[in-house]
mmCIF file with all atom_site columns, C-alpha atoms in Angstrom:
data_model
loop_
_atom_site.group_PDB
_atom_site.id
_atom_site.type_symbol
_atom_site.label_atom_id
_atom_site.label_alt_id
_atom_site.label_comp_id
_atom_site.label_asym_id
_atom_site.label_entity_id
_atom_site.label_seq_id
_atom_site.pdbx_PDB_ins_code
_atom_site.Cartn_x
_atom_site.Cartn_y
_atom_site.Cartn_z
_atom_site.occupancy
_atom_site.B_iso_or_equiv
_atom_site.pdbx_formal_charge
_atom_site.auth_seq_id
_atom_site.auth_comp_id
_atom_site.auth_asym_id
_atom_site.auth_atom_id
_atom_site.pdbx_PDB_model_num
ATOM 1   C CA . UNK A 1 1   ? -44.450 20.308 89.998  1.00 92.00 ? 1   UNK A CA 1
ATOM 2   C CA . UNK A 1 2   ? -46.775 20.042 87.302  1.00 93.00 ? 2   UNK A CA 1
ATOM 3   C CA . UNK A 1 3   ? -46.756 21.860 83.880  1.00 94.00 ? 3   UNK A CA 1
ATOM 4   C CA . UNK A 1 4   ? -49.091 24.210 83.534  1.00 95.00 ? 4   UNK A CA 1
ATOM 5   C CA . UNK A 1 5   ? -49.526 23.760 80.131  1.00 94.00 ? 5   UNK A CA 1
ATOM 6   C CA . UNK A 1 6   ? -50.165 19.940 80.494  1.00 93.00 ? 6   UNK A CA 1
ATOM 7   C CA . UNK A 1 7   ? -51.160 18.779 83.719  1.00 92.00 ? 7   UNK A CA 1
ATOM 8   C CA . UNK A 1 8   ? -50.370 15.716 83.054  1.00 95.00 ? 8   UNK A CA 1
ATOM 9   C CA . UNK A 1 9   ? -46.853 16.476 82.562  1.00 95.00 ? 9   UNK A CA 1
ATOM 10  C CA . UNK A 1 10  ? -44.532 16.463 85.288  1.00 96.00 ? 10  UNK A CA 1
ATOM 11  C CA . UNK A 1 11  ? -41.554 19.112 85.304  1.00 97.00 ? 11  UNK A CA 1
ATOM 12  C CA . UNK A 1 12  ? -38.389 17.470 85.783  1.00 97.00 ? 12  UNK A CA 1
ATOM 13  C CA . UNK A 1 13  ? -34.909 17.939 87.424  1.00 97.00 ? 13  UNK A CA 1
ATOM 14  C CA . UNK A 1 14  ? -33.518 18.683 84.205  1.00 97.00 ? 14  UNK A CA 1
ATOM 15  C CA . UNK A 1 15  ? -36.157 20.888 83.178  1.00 98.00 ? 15  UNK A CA 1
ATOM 16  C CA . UNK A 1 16  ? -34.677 22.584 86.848  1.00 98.00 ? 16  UNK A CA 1
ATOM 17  C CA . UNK A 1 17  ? -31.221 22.364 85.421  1.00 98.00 ? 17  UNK A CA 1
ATOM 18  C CA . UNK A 1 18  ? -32.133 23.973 82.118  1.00 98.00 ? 18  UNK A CA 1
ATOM 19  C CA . UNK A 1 19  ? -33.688 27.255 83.645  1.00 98.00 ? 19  UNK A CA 1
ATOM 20  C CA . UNK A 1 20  ? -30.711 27.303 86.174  1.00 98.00 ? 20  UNK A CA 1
ATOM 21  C CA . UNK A 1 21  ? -27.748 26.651 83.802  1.00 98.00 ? 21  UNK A CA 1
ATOM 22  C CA . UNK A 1 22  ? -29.961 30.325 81.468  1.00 98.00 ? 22  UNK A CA 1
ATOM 23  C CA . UNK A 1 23  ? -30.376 32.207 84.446  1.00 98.00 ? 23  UNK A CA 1
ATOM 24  C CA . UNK A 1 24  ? -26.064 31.693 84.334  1.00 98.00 ? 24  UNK A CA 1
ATOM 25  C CA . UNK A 1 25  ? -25.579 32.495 81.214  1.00 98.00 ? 25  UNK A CA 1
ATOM 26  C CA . UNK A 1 26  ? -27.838 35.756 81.110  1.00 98.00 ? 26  UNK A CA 1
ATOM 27  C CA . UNK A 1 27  ? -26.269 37.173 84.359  1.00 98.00 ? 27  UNK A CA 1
ATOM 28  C CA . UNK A 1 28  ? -23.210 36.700 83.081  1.00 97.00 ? 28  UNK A CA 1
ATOM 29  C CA . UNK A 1 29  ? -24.001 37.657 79.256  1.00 97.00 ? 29  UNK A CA 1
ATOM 30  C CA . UNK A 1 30  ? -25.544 41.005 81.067  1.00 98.00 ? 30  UNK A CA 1
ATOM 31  C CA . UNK A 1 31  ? -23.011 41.184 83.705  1.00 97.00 ? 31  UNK A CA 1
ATOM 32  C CA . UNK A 1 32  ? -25.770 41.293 86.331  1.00 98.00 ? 32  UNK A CA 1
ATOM 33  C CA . UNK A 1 33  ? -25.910 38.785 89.523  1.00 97.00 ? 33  UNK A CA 1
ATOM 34  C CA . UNK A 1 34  ? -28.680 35.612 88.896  1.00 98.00 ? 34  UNK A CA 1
ATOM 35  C CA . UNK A 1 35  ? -30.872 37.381 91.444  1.00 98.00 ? 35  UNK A CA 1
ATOM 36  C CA . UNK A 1 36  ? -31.715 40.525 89.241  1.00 98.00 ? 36  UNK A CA 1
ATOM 37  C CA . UNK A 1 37  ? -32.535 37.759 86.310  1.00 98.00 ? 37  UNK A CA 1
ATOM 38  C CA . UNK A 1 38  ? -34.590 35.372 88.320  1.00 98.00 ? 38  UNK A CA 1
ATOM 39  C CA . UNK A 1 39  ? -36.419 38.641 90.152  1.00 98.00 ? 39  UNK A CA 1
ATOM 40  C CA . UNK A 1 40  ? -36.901 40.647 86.917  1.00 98.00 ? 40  UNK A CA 1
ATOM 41  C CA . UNK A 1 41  ? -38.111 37.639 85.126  1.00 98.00 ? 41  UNK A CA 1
ATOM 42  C CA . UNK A 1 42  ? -40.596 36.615 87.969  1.00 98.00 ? 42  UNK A CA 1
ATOM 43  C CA . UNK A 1 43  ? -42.725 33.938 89.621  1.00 97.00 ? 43  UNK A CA 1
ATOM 44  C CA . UNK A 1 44  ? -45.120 33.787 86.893  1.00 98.00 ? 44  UNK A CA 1
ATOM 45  C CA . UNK A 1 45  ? -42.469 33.838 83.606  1.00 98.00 ? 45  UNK A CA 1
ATOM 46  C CA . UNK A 1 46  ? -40.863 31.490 85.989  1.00 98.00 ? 46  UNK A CA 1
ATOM 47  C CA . UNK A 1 47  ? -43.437 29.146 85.889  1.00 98.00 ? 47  UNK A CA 1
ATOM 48  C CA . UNK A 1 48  ? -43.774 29.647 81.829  1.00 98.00 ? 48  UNK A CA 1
ATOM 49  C CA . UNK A 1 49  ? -40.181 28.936 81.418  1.00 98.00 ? 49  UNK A CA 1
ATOM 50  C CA . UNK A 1 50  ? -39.583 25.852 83.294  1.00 98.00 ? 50  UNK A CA 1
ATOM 51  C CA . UNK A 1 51  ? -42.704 24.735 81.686  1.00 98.00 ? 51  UNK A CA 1
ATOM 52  C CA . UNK A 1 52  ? -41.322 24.676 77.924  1.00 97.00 ? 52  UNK A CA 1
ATOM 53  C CA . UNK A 1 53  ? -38.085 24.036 79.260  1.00 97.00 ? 53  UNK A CA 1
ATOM 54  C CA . UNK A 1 54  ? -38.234 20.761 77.208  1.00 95.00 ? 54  UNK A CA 1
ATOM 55  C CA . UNK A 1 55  ? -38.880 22.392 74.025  1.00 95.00 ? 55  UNK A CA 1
ATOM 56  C CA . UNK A 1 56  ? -36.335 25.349 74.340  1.00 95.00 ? 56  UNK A CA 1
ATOM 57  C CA . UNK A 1 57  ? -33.837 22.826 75.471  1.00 92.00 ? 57  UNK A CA 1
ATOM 58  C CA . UNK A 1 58  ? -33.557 22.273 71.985  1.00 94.00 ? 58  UNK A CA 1
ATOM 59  C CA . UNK A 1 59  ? -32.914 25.591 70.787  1.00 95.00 ? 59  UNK A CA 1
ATOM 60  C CA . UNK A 1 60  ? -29.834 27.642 70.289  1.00 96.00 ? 60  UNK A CA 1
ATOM 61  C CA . UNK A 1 61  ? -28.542 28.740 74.227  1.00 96.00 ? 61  UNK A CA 1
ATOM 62  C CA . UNK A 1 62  ? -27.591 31.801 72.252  1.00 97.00 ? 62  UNK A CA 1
ATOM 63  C CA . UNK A 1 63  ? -31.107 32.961 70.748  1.00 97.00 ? 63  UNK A CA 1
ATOM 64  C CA . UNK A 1 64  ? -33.061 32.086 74.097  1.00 97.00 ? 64  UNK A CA 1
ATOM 65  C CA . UNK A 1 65  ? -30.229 34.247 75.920  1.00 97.00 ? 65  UNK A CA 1
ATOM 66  C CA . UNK A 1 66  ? -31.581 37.142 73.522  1.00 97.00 ? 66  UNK A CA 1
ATOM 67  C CA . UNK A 1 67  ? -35.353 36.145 73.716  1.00 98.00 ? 67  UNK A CA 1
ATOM 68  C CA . UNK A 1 68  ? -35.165 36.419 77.275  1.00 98.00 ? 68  UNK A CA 1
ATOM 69  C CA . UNK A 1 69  ? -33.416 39.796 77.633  1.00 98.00 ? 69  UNK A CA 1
ATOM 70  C CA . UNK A 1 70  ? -36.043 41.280 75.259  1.00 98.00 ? 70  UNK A CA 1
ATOM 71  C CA . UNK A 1 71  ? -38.890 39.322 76.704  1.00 98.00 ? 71  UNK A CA 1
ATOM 72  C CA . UNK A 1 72  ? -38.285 39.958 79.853  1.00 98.00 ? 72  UNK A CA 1
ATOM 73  C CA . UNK A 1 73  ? -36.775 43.710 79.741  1.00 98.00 ? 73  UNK A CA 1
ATOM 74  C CA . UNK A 1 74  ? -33.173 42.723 81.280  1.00 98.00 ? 74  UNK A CA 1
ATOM 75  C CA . UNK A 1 75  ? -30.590 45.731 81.592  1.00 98.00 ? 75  UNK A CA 1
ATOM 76  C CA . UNK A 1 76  ? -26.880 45.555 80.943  1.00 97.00 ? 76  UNK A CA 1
ATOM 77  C CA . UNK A 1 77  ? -25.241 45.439 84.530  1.00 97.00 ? 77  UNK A CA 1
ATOM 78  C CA . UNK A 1 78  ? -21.596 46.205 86.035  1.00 96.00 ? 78  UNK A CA 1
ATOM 79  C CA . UNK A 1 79  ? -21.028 42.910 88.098  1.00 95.00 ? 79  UNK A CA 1
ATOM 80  C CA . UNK A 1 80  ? -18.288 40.591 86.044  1.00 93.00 ? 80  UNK A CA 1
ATOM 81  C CA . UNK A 1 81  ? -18.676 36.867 87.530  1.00 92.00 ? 81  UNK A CA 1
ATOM 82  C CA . UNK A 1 82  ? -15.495 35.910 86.027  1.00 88.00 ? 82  UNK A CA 1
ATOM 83  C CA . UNK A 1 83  ? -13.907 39.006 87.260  1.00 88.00 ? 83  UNK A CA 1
ATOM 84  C CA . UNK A 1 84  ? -11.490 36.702 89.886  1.00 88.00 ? 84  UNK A CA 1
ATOM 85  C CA . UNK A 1 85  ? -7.837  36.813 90.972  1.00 86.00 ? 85  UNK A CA 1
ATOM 86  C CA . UNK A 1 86  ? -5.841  34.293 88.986  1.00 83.00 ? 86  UNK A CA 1
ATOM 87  C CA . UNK A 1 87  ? -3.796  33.059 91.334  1.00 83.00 ? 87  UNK A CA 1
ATOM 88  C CA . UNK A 1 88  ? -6.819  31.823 93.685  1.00 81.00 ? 88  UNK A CA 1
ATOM 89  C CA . UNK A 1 89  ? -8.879  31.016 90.824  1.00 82.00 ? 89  UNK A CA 1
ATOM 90  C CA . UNK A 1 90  ? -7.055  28.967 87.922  1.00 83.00 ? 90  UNK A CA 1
ATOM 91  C CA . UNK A 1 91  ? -10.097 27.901 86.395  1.00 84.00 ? 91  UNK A CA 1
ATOM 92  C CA . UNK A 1 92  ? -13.778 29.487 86.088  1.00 91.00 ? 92  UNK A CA 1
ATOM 93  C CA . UNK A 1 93  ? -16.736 27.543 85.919  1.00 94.00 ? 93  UNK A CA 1
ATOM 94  C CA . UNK A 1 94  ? -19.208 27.306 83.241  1.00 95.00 ? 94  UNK A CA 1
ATOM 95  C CA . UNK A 1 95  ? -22.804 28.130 82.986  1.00 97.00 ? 95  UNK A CA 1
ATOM 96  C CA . UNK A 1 96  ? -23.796 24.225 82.740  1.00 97.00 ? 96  UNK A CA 1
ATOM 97  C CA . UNK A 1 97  ? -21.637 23.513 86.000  1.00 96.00 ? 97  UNK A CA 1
ATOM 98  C CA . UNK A 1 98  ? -23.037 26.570 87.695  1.00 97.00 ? 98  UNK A CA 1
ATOM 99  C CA . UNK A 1 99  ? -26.364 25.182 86.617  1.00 97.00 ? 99  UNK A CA 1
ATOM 100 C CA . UNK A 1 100 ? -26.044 21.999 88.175  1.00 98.00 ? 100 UNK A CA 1
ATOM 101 C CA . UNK A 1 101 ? -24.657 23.504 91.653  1.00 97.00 ? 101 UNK A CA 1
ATOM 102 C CA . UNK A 1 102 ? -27.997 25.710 91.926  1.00 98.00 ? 102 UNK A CA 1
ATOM 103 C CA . UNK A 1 103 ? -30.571 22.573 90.422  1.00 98.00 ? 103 UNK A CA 1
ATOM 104 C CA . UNK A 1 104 ? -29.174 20.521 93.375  1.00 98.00 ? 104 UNK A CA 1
ATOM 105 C CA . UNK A 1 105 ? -29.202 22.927 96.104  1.00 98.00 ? 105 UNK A CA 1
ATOM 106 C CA . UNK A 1 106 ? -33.017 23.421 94.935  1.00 98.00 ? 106 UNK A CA 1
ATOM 107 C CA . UNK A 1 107 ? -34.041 19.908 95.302  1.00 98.00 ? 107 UNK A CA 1
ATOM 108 C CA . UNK A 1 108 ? -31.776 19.652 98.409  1.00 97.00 ? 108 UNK A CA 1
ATOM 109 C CA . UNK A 1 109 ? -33.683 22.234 100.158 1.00 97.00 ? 109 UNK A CA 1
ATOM 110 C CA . UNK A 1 110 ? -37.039 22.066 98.457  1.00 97.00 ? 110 UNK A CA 1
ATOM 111 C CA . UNK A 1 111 ? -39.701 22.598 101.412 1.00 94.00 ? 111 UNK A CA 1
ATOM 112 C CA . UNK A 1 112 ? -42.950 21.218 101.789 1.00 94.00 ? 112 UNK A CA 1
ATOM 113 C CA . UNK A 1 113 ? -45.644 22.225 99.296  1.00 94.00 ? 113 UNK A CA 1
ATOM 114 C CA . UNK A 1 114 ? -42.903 24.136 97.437  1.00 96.00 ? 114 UNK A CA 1
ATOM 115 C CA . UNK A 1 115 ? -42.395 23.837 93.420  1.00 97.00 ? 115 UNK A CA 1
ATOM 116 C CA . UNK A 1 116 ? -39.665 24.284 91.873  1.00 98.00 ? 116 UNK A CA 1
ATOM 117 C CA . UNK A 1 117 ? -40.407 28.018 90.857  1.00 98.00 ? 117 UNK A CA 1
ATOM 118 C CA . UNK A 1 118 ? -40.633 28.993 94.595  1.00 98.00 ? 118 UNK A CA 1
ATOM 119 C CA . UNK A 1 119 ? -37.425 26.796 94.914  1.00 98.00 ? 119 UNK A CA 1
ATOM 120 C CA . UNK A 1 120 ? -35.450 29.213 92.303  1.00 98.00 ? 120 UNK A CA 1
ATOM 121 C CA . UNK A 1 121 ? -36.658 32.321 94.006  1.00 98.00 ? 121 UNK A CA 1
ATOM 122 C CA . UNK A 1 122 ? -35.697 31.135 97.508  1.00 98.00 ? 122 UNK A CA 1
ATOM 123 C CA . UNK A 1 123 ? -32.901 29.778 96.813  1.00 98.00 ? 123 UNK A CA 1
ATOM 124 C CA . UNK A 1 124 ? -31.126 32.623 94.578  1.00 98.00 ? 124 UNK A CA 1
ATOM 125 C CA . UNK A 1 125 ? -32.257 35.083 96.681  1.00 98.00 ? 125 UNK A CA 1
ATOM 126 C CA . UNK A 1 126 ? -29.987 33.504 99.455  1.00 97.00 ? 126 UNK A CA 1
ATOM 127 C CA . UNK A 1 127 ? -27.320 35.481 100.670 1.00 96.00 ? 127 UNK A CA 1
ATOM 128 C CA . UNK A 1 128 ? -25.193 32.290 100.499 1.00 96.00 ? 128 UNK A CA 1
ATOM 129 C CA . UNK A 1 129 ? -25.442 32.746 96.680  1.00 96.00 ? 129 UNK A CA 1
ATOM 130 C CA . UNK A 1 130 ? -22.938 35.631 96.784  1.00 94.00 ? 130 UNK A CA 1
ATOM 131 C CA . UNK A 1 131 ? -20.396 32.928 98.408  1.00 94.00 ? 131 UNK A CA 1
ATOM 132 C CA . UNK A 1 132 ? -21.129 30.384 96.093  1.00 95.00 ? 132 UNK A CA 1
ATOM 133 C CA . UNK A 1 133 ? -20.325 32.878 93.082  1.00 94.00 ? 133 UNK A CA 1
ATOM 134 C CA . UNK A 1 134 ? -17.308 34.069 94.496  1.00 92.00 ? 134 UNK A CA 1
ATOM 135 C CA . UNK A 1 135 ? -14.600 31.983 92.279  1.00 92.00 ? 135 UNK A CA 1
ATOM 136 C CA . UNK A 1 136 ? -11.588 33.233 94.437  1.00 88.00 ? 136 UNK A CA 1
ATOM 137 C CA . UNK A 1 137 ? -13.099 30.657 97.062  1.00 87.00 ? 137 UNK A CA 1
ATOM 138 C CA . UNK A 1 138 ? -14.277 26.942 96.333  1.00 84.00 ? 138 UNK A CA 1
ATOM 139 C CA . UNK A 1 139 ? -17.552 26.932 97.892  1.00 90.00 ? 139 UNK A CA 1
ATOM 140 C CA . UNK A 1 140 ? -19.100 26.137 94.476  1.00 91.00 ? 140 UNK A CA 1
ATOM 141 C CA . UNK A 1 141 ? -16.876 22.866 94.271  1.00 90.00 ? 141 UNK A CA 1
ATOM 142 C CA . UNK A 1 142 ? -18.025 21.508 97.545  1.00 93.00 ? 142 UNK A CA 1
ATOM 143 C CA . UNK A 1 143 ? -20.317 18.338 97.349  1.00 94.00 ? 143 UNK A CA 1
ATOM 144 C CA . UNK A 1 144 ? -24.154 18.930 96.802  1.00 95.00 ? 144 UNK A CA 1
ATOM 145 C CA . UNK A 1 145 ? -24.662 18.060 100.366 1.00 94.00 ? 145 UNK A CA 1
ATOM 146 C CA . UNK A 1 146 ? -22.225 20.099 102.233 1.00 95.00 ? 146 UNK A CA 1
ATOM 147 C CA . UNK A 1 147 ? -23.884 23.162 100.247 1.00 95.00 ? 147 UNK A CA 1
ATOM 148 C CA . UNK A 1 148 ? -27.197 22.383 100.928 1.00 96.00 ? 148 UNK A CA 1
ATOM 149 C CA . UNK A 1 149 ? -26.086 21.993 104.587 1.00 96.00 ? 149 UNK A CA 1
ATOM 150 C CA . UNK A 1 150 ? -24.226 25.263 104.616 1.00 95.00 ? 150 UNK A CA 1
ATOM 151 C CA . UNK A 1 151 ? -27.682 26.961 103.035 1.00 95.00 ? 151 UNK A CA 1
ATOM 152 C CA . UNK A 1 152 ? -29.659 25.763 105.964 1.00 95.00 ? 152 UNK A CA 1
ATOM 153 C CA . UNK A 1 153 ? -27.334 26.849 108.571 1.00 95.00 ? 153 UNK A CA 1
ATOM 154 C CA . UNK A 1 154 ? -26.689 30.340 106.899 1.00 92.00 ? 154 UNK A CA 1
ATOM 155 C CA . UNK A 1 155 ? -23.436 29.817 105.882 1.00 89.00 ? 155 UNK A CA 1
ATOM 156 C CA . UNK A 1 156 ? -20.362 27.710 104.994 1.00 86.00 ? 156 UNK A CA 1
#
């Protein structure tokens, strides 16, 4: 994928990584699921976003979290992420881990002629995203492959 600010500049997997690991920490900021943020922000913001990922990779997490919920008009939500039973869960994952789990399973199952923009709406609009972000099970901590195998058969 190109930038479309620069064609000449490529977008890279950790420009991916970047937009993946703030669509995690607005959902859960907002408590909404990443599939309202990634369908409320939209193809074409999309495409903005991962485009200056480079630049706002150097700005505060925190300040782009609130530039992108009044950009982008995203409502508070009732869905807590971190919300898990203790006992099955000991420990939560963060935003950046989270991140990297979706950036792979987006270059895993990148199609033909798809960017990485189509990748993010395909991909978290999955119903196998509601299995990975379940924290009582371990689906997130599975290697890259087995995930990316369990998205193309519909299921772990």
């Amino acid at each position: 994928m190109m930038n479309i600010y620069f064609p000449d500049e490529e977008i890279t997997d950790n420009d991916l990584y970047f937009i993946c690991y703030m669509i995690e920490r607005v959902a859960r900021k907002l408590h909404q699921k990443n599939k309202y943020v990634v369908n409320t922000i939209g193809r074409d913001a999309l495409k903005h976003l991962i485009s200056v990922a480079n630049v706002l990779h150097c700005e505060n997490p925190l300040q782009v979290e609130d530039d992108w919920i009044e950009e982008y008009h995203l409502q508070e939500g009732d869905y807590d992420i971190t919300d898990v039973d203790r006992e099955l869960a000991e420990i939560i994952p963060t935003p950046l881990e989270m991140g990297k789990v979706y950036k792979r399973l987006i270059i895993d199952t990148l199609q033909l002629g798809e960017d990485y923009v189509d990748g993010i709406l395909r991909v978290y609009n999955n119903e196998l995203c509601n299995v990975i972000d379940n924290y009582n099970c371990s689906a997130f901590y599975e290697p890259s492959y087995v995930i990316a195998r369990a998205y193309q058969n519909g299921g772990f």
